[in-house]
Structure formats: C-alpha cells, structure tokens
C-alpha positions as MATLAB code, in Angstrom:
seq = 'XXXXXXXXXXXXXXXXXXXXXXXXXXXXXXXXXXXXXXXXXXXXXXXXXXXXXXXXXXXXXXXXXXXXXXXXXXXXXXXXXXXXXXXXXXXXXXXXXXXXXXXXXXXXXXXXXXXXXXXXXXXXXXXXXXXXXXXXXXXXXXXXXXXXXXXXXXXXXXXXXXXXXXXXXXXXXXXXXXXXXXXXXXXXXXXXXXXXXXXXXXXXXXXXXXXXXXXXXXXXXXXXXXXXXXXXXXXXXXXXXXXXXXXXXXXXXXXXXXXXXXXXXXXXXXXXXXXXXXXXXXXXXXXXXXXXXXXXXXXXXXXXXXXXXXXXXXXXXXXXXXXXXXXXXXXXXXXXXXXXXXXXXXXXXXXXXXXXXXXXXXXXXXXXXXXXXXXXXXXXXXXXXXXXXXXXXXXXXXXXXXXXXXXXXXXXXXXXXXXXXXXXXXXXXXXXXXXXXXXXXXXX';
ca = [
      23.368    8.145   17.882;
      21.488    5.088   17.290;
      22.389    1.674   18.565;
      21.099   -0.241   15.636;
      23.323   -2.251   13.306;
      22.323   -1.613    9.526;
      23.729   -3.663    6.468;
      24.936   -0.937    4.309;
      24.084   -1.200    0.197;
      22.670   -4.452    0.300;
      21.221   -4.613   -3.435;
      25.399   -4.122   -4.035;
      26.113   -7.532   -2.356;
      22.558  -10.054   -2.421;
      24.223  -12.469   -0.632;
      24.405  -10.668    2.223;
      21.011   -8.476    2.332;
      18.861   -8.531    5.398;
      16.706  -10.128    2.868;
      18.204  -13.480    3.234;
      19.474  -13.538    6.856;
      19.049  -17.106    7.976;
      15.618  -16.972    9.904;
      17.390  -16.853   13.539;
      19.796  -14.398   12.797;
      16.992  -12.263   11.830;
      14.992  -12.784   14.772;
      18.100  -11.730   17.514;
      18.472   -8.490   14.711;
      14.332   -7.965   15.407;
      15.125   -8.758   19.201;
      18.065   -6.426   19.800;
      16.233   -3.125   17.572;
      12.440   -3.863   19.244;
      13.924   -3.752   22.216;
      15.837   -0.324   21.621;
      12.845    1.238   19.777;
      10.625    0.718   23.170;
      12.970    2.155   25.430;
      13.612    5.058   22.922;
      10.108    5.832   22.629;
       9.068    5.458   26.525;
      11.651    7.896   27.482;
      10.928   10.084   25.346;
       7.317   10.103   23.907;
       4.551   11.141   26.533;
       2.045    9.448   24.357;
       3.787    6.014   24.933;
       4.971    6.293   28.559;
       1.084    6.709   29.444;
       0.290    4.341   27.210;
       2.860    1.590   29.085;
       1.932    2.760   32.079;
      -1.308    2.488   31.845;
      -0.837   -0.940   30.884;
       1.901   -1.543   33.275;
       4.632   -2.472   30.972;
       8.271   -0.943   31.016;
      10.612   -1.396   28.439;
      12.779   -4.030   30.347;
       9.400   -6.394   30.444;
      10.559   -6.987   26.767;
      12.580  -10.049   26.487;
      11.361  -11.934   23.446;
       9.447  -11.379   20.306;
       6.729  -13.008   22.257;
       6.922  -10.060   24.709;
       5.254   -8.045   21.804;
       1.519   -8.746   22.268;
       2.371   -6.864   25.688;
       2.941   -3.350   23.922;
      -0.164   -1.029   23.531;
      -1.648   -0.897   19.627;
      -1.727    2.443   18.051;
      -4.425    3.498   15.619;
      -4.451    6.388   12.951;
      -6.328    8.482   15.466;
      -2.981    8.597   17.972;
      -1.656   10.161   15.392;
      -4.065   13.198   14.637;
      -4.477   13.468   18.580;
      -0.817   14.241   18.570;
      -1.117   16.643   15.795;
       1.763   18.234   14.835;
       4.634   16.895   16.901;
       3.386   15.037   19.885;
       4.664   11.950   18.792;
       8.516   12.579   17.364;
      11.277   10.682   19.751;
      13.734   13.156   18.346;
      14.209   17.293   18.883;
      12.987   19.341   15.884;
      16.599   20.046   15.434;
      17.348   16.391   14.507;
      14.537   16.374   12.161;
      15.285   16.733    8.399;
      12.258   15.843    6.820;
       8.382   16.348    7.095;
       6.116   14.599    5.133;
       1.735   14.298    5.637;
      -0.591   11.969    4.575;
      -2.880   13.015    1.837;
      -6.410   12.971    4.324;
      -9.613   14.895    2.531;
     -11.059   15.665    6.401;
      -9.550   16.979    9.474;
      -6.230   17.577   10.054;
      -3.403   15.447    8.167;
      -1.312   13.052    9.868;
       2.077   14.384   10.004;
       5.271   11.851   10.062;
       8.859   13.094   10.547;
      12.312   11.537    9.698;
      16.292   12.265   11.044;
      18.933   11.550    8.611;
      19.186    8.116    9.575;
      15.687    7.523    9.000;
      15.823    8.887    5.327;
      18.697    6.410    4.585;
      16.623    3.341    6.088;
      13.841    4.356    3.754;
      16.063    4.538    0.675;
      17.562    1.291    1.499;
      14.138   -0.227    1.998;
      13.339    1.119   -1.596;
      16.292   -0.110   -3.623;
      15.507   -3.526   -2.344;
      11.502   -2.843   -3.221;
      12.442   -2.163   -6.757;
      15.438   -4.844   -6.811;
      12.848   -7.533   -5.860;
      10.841   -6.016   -8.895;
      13.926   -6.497  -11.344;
      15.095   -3.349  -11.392;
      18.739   -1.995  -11.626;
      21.319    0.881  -12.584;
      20.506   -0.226  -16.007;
      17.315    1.265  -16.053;
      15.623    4.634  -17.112;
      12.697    4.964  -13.931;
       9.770    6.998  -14.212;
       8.429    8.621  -11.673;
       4.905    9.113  -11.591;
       3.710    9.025   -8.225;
       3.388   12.515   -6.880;
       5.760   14.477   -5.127;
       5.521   16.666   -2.055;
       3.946   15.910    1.449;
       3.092   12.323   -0.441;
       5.259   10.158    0.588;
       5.358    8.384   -2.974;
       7.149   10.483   -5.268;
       9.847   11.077   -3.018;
      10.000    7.124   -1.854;
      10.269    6.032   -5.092;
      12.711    8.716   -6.392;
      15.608    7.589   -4.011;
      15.319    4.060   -3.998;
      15.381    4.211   -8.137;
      18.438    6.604   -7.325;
      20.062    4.526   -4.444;
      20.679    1.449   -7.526;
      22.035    4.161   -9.598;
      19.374    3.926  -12.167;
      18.271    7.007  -14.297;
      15.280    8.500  -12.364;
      12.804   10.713  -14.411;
      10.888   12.489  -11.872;
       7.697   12.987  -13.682;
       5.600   13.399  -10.989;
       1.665   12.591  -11.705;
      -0.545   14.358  -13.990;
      -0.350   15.723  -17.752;
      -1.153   12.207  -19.229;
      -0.307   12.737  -22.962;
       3.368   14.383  -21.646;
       3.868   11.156  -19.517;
       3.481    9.125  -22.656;
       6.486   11.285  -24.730;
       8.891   10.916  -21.763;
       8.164    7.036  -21.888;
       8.727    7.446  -25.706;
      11.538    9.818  -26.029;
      13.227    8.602  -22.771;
      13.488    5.012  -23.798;
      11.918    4.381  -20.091;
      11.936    1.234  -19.053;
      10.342    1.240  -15.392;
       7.984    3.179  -14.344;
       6.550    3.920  -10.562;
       2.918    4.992   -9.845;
      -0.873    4.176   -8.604;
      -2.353    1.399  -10.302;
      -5.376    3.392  -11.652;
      -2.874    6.107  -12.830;
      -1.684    3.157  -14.984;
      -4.809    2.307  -16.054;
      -5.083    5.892  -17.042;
      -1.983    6.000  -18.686;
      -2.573    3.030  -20.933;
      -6.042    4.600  -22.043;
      -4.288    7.747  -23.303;
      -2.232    5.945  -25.033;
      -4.485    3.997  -26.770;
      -5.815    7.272  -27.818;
      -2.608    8.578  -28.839;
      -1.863    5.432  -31.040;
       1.025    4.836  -29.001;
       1.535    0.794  -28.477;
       2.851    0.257  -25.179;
       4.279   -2.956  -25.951;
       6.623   -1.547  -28.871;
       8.223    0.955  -26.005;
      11.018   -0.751  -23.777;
       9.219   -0.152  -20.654;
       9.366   -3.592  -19.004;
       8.422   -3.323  -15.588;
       5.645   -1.293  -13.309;
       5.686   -0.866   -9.922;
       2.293    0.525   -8.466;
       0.544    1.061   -4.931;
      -0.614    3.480   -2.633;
      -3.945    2.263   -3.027;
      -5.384   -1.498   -3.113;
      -5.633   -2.986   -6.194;
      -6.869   -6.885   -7.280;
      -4.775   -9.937   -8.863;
      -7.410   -9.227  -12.269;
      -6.459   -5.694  -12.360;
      -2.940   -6.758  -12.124;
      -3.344   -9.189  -15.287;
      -5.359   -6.548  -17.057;
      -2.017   -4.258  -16.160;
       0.568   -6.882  -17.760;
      -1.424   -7.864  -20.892;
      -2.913   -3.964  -21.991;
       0.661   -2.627  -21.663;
       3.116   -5.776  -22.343;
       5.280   -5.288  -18.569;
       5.252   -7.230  -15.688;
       3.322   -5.297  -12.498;
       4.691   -5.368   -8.987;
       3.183   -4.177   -6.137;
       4.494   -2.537   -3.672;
       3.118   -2.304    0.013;
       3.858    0.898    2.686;
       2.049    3.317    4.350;
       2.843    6.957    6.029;
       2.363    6.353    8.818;
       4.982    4.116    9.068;
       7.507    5.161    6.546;
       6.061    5.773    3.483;
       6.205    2.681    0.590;
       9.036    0.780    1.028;
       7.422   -1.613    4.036;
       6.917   -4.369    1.641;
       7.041   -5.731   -2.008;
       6.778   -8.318   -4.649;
       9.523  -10.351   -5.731;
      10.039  -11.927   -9.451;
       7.387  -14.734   -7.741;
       4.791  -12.296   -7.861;
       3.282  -14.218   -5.083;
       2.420  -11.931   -2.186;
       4.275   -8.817   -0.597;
       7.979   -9.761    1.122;
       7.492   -7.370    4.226;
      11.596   -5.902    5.204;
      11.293   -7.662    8.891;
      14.331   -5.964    9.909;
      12.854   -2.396   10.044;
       9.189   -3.468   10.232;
       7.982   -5.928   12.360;
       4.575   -7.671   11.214;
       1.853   -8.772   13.316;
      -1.468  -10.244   12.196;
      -4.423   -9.808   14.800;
      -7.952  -10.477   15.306;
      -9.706   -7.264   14.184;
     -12.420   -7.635   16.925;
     -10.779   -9.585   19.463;
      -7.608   -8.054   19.414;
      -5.803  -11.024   19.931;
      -2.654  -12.270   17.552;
      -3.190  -15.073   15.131;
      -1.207  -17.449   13.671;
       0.318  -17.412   10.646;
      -1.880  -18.232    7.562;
      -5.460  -16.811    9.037;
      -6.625  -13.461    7.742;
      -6.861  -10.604    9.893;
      -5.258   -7.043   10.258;
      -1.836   -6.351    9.629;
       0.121   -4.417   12.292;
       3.670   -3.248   12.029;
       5.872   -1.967   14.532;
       8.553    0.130   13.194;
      12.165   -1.414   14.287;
      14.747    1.260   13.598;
      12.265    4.807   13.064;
      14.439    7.286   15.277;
      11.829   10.448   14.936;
       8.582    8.585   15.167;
       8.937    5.325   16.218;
       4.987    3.370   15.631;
       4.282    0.498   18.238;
       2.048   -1.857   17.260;
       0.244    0.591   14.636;
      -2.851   -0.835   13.259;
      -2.854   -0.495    9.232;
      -6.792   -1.836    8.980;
      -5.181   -3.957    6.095;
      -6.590   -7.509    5.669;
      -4.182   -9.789    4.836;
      -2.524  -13.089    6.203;
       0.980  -14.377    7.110;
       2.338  -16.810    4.444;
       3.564  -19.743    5.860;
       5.926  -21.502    2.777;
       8.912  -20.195    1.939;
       9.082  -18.117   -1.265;
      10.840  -19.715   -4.148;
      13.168  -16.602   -4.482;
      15.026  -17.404   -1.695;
      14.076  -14.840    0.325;
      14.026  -15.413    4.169;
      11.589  -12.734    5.225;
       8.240  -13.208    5.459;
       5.316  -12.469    2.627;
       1.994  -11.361    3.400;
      -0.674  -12.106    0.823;
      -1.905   -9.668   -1.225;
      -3.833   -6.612    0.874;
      -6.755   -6.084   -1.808;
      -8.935   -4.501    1.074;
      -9.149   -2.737    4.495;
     -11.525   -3.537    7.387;
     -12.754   -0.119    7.254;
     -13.672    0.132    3.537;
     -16.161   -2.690    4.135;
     -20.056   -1.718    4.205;
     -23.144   -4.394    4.988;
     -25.398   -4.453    2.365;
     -28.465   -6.713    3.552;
     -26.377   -8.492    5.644;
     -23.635   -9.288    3.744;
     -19.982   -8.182    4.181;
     -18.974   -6.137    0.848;
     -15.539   -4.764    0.164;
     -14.394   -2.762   -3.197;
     -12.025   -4.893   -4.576;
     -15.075   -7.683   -4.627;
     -16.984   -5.397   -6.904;
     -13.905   -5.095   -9.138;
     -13.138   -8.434   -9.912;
     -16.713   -8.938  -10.573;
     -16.099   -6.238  -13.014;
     -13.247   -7.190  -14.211;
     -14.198  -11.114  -14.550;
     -16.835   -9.624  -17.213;
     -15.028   -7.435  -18.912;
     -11.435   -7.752  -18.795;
     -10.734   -3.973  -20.698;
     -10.890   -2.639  -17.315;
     -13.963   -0.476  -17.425;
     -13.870    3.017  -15.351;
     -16.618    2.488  -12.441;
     -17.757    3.874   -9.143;
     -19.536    2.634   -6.386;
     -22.238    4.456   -4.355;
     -23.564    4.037   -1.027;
     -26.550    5.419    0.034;
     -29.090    5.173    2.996;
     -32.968    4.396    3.241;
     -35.533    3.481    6.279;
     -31.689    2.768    8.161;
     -30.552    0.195    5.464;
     -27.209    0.833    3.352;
     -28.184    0.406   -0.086;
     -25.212    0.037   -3.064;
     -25.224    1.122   -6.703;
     -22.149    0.155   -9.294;
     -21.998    2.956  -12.097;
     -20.043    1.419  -14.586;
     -18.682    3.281  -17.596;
     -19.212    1.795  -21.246;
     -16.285    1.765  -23.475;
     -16.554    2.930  -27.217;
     -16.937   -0.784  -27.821;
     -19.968   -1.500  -25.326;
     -21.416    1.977  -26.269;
     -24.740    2.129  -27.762;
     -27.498    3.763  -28.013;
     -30.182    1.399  -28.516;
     -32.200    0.451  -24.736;
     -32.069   -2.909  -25.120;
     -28.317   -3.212  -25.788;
     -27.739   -0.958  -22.808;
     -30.165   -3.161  -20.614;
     -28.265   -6.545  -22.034;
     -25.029   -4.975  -20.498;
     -26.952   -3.994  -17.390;
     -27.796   -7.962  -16.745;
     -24.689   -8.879  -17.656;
     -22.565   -6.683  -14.937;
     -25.543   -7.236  -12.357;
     -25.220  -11.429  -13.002;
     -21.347  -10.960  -12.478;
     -21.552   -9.344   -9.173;
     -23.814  -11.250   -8.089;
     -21.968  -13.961   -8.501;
     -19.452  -12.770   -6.439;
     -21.526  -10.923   -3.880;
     -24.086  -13.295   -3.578;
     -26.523  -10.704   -3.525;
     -28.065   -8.570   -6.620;
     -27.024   -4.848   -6.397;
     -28.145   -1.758   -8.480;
     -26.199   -1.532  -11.323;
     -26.230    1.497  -13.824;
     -24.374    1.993  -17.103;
     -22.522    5.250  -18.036;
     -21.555    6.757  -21.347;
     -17.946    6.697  -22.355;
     -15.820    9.452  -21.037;
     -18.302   10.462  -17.810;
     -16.413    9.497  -15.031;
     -13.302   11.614  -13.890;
      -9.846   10.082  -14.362;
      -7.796    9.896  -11.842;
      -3.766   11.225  -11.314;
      -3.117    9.696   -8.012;
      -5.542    7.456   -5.447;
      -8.679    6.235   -7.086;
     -11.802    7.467   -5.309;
     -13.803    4.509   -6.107;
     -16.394    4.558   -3.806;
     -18.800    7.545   -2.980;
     -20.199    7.588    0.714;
     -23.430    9.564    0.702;
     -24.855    7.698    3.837;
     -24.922   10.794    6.074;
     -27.026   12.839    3.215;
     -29.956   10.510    3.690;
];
C-alpha cells in the first residue's frame, strides 16, 4: 500500500487542490513523499541501492529538501541499461500498465505504472487541462496518438476525469480530423503543435474557417515549440494555445502546464519535484538562472525517477503567478541541451532558427534544418518551404526571399547560414513529433 496522502478530485473543489497549498504545507507534503520514494526505491531497485551506495547515502540521510542535491542524477541512458524491467519498485503482478517512449534507435525506454500510479496521472491531467480552461462542458479532441505514446492515453483520461466528452481521434487522417471538429461541435482539442499547424493548413484547403467552429482552446506538446509559433497558433485558428509540459520517462504529460496567464509551465510539485542544475557543473542553481530541469518523481510506485535529468533548458520563476497558484512555474522549455550544435563557434538551438522564421514570415512556413560536416566543421542549411503566396518562378524573386530569410536568421544567430528555398508542398507533414532537424554529420 502506499504511504502517501493524495487530495482526491481536486478540479471538483479548487480551493482545496494541491495547486494552492500554502507554500509550507506543500513543502512538509514534498518532505514526507521524497522521503518515502527513496526508501521505496533503495530497497527495492538494485540500480539505486548501488547507486547510494556508491555515493554513500542511505535513505535516512534525507532530512530536508536540501538533503536532495545528495541523491545520485539519473540520465535517459539508466533507463535503456535497465531495459525492460530493471528499474520497476513494484512486482510485475502489481503492474497494470506499460507504456515506451517513441525512440527511432536502439531499444525504447520502457516505463511502467500500478493502479495508483494511473490515478496520479489522471489527476495530474484534469488539473493540466483545468489550468487550460477546460471542463465537463466541453467536447475534447484527441489527437495525440495512442498506444505505447504516452499522449493519447494522458490526455484521454484527464479530459475524461472532468467529465468532459472525449473524442479519441487519435493522430493522422487530416481532412477526417477537420469533420469531427465540424460535426462534433469540438471545442478543445489535444495534440503536437506542428500537428496543429498541419491541421490548420488542411483546413485552409478545405475552406473550412477555424474561427467560425466553437473550438476555443488547444492544448499541444510533446515536442518544443516557441512563444511566435504559439501566436501564429491563436491568430490562424481563433483559440487560445496552452502548453503542456511532461515527459515518459517520468509519467507521461501531465508534469506541468499553462494556466489562463499563459506565462510559463506550473510544474504539479506534489508528485514532481523540480530541480534546476548547472548542465556542466552539476551543481543546483538558484531560482531564476537557466539551466537543466530535473524532476524527481514524488509518489511513482512502479518506477520511481531520482533526480532524472530531462536535458530541458529552462529556469525557475521566482514571482508568484497572478492565478493564484502556489506551485512553482518554469519558463517556457523551447530547447534541450542536447539539440544544440556549434556552428563556427556559436551555440545554435532549433527553436532560434524558428523564430527567425517566424519573425519574417508569420504564416508559419514548413522548414527543415540540416547539419552536415566538412574538413571537421559542422556546417547548417535552413530549407524553407514557399507558400502559394511566396511561390514563384522567376530567379530573382526566389533569390529576394533567399536574402530575406538569410538577413532574419542572422539576426538572430549572429552568424549567416545557408539558406535554400523549397517549392510548396515538398516537405513531408507531420502527424505527431516534428522532425525538424536532419543530422547527416556521421555521412561526411
């Protein structure tokens, strides 16, 4: 049985949600469960009794939150070490529920979940989508997929925990996604941010006007996505755009999410304790530096995670949010330390490219990015698709749009990349994650 005390049905009583615990009271709740989680996984997780050990720490040496930055970190490659099972705290027999990350190489990192867990996660979920404004008064689509995704299935029972009507659409088959928005009278829907984009290009196409449907609100993730993209979201479609912050290996989404503010991503301290640290150094900041988020999972009976290392960027927020809201925000995570590359000596991540992109142009255009290798230098070229609008086929309108995408990023960048412009139509869409960037290093 576990020992932790849960608040059940919060969205049913705000008042009282873990949400807006006075700051101590949540800090003896964080106390009391970190304290159980470390015990539960020492004695019974191999993996974590060597890793105490090794650093001499037993559970009883925790006594405080401060105690924390004793604890070993875990990284994603723990977890594929482990592969299948070497990490649950609980017997197969307690186990209801498998899910896998969606990994193109190697093997997939597995996560597990008792009964107790699943409930946590729905929980975490109807408060996700209550910060976002939803309630039993909408009609949710579902358009993250389903299966060993942890999306579809995230997002399905939180919608379904506030009693709203929950379409599960799953992703994919554009053009049908648009009639079940129509038909449906849907008024929330729940997916990737480039799905969305996606979406509101078919239906462009289709002559359907988002803005006449009653969908109102969107809440996307699963993949990092900019403040511009977020605009371009809320002023192609006519909805407000939330984001919403989790990851597998933890639980799934659920971890964190924006409030009616729309001001960075409230992270549900009571299950998931946040930690920002020096990526390099290792060492914990303070609150309002950048660094790399970490999250210890507070109440995860199967799989507990110990100081797990997300490779998010993000920072603490220090002022308390205007919703009321006691627990903490983090600002927006619009990249990961591991999706930066050097290009001449310059740190580049994604999401720069994209608001260059989208500072330009704000129809968000479909790009890609493309990183290549010569004489042991990274090179970087930004194929950008033309809409019907840009399109032509005269060489020096082409070569105008060239200059002006090239003067954008470098204005961002600071240096000039390779920039090449695409006819309409020639880059894939994408139904789930968008693979924006396109690694061919190891081919040179």
């Amino acid at each position: 049985m576990s020992q932790y005390k849960r608040m059940e049905n919060p969205m049913f009583n705000p008042v009282s949600a873990p949400d807006y615990l006075p700051p101590e009271k949540l800090r003896e709740l964080q106390t009391e469960r970190f304290a159980f989680i470390i015990r539960r996984a020492y004695e019974n997780v191999p993996f974590y009794r060597k890793r105490m050990d090794d650093k001499n720490v037993k559970p009883e040496d925790f006594r405080t939150l401060d105690d924390v930055k004793k604890l070993p970190f875990t990284i994603k490659a723990d977890l594929r070490d482990t592969y299948p099972f070497g990490l649950f705290a609980s017997p197969l027999k307690d186990i209801v529920r498998l899910h896998a990350s969606s990994g193109t190489t190697g093997k997939p990192i597995v996560v597990a979940y008792t009964k107790s867990d699943l409930d946590v996660w729905q929980e975490t979920m109807m408060r996700t989508m209550a910060a976002a404004g939803v309630s039993k008064d909408d009609i949710v689509q579902v358009a993250f997929g389903y299966g060993l995704f942890t999306g579809g299935l995230g997002a399905h029972y939180g919608a379904e925990g506030l009693g709203a009507t929950v379409i599960p659409a799953s992703g994919g088959n554009t053009e049908r996604q648009i009639m079940l928005m129509k038909d449906f009278g849907v008024t929330a829907v729940a997916c990737t941010p480039s799905y969305f984009v996606h979406i509101i290009e078919v239906a462009e196409k289709m002559g359907v006007d988002l803005h006449k449907l009653p969908l109102r609100r969107g809440m996307f993730g699963a993949e990092p996505w900019t403040e511009e993209m977020r605009r371009h979201i809320e002023e192609s479609a006519g909805i407000r755009a939330f984001d919403i912050y989790g990851l597998s290996e933890i639980t799934g989404p659920g971890v964190g999410a924006a409030c009616e503010c729309q001001c960075g991503l409230h992270i549900f301290e009571d299950h998931y304790y946040p930690e920002i640290i020096d990526p390099d150094t290792l060492e914990v900041l303070p609150d309002g530096q950048e660094g790399e988020l970490v999250l210890s999972t507070l109440s995860k009976m199967a799989m507990p995670m110990i100081r797990y290392r997300t490779r998010d960027l993000t920072s603490i927020m220090t002022e308390r949010c205007a919703c009321g809201r006691t627990i903490r925000r983090i600002s927006k995570i619009s990249h990961r330390s591991d999706d930066m590359f050097i290009i001449r000596g310059v740190n580049v991540f994604p999401s720069q490219i994209e608001t260059a992109i989208l500072n330009e142009e704000k129809n968000l255009p479909h790009y890609k990015i493309i990183l290549t290798r010569s004489h042991g230098l990274d090179n970087v070229e930004v194929d950008i698709e033309m809409t019907q609008e840009m399109f032509s086929d005269k060489v020096s309108a082409i070569e105008s749009l060239t200059a002006r995408f090239s003067h954008a990023i470098e204005k961002v960048l600071g240096i000039r990349v390779a920039v090449k412009m695409l006819p309409p139509n020639s880059i894939p869409r994408s139904e789930g994650k968008a693979k924006r960037v396109i690694d061919r290093r190891g081919n040179n």
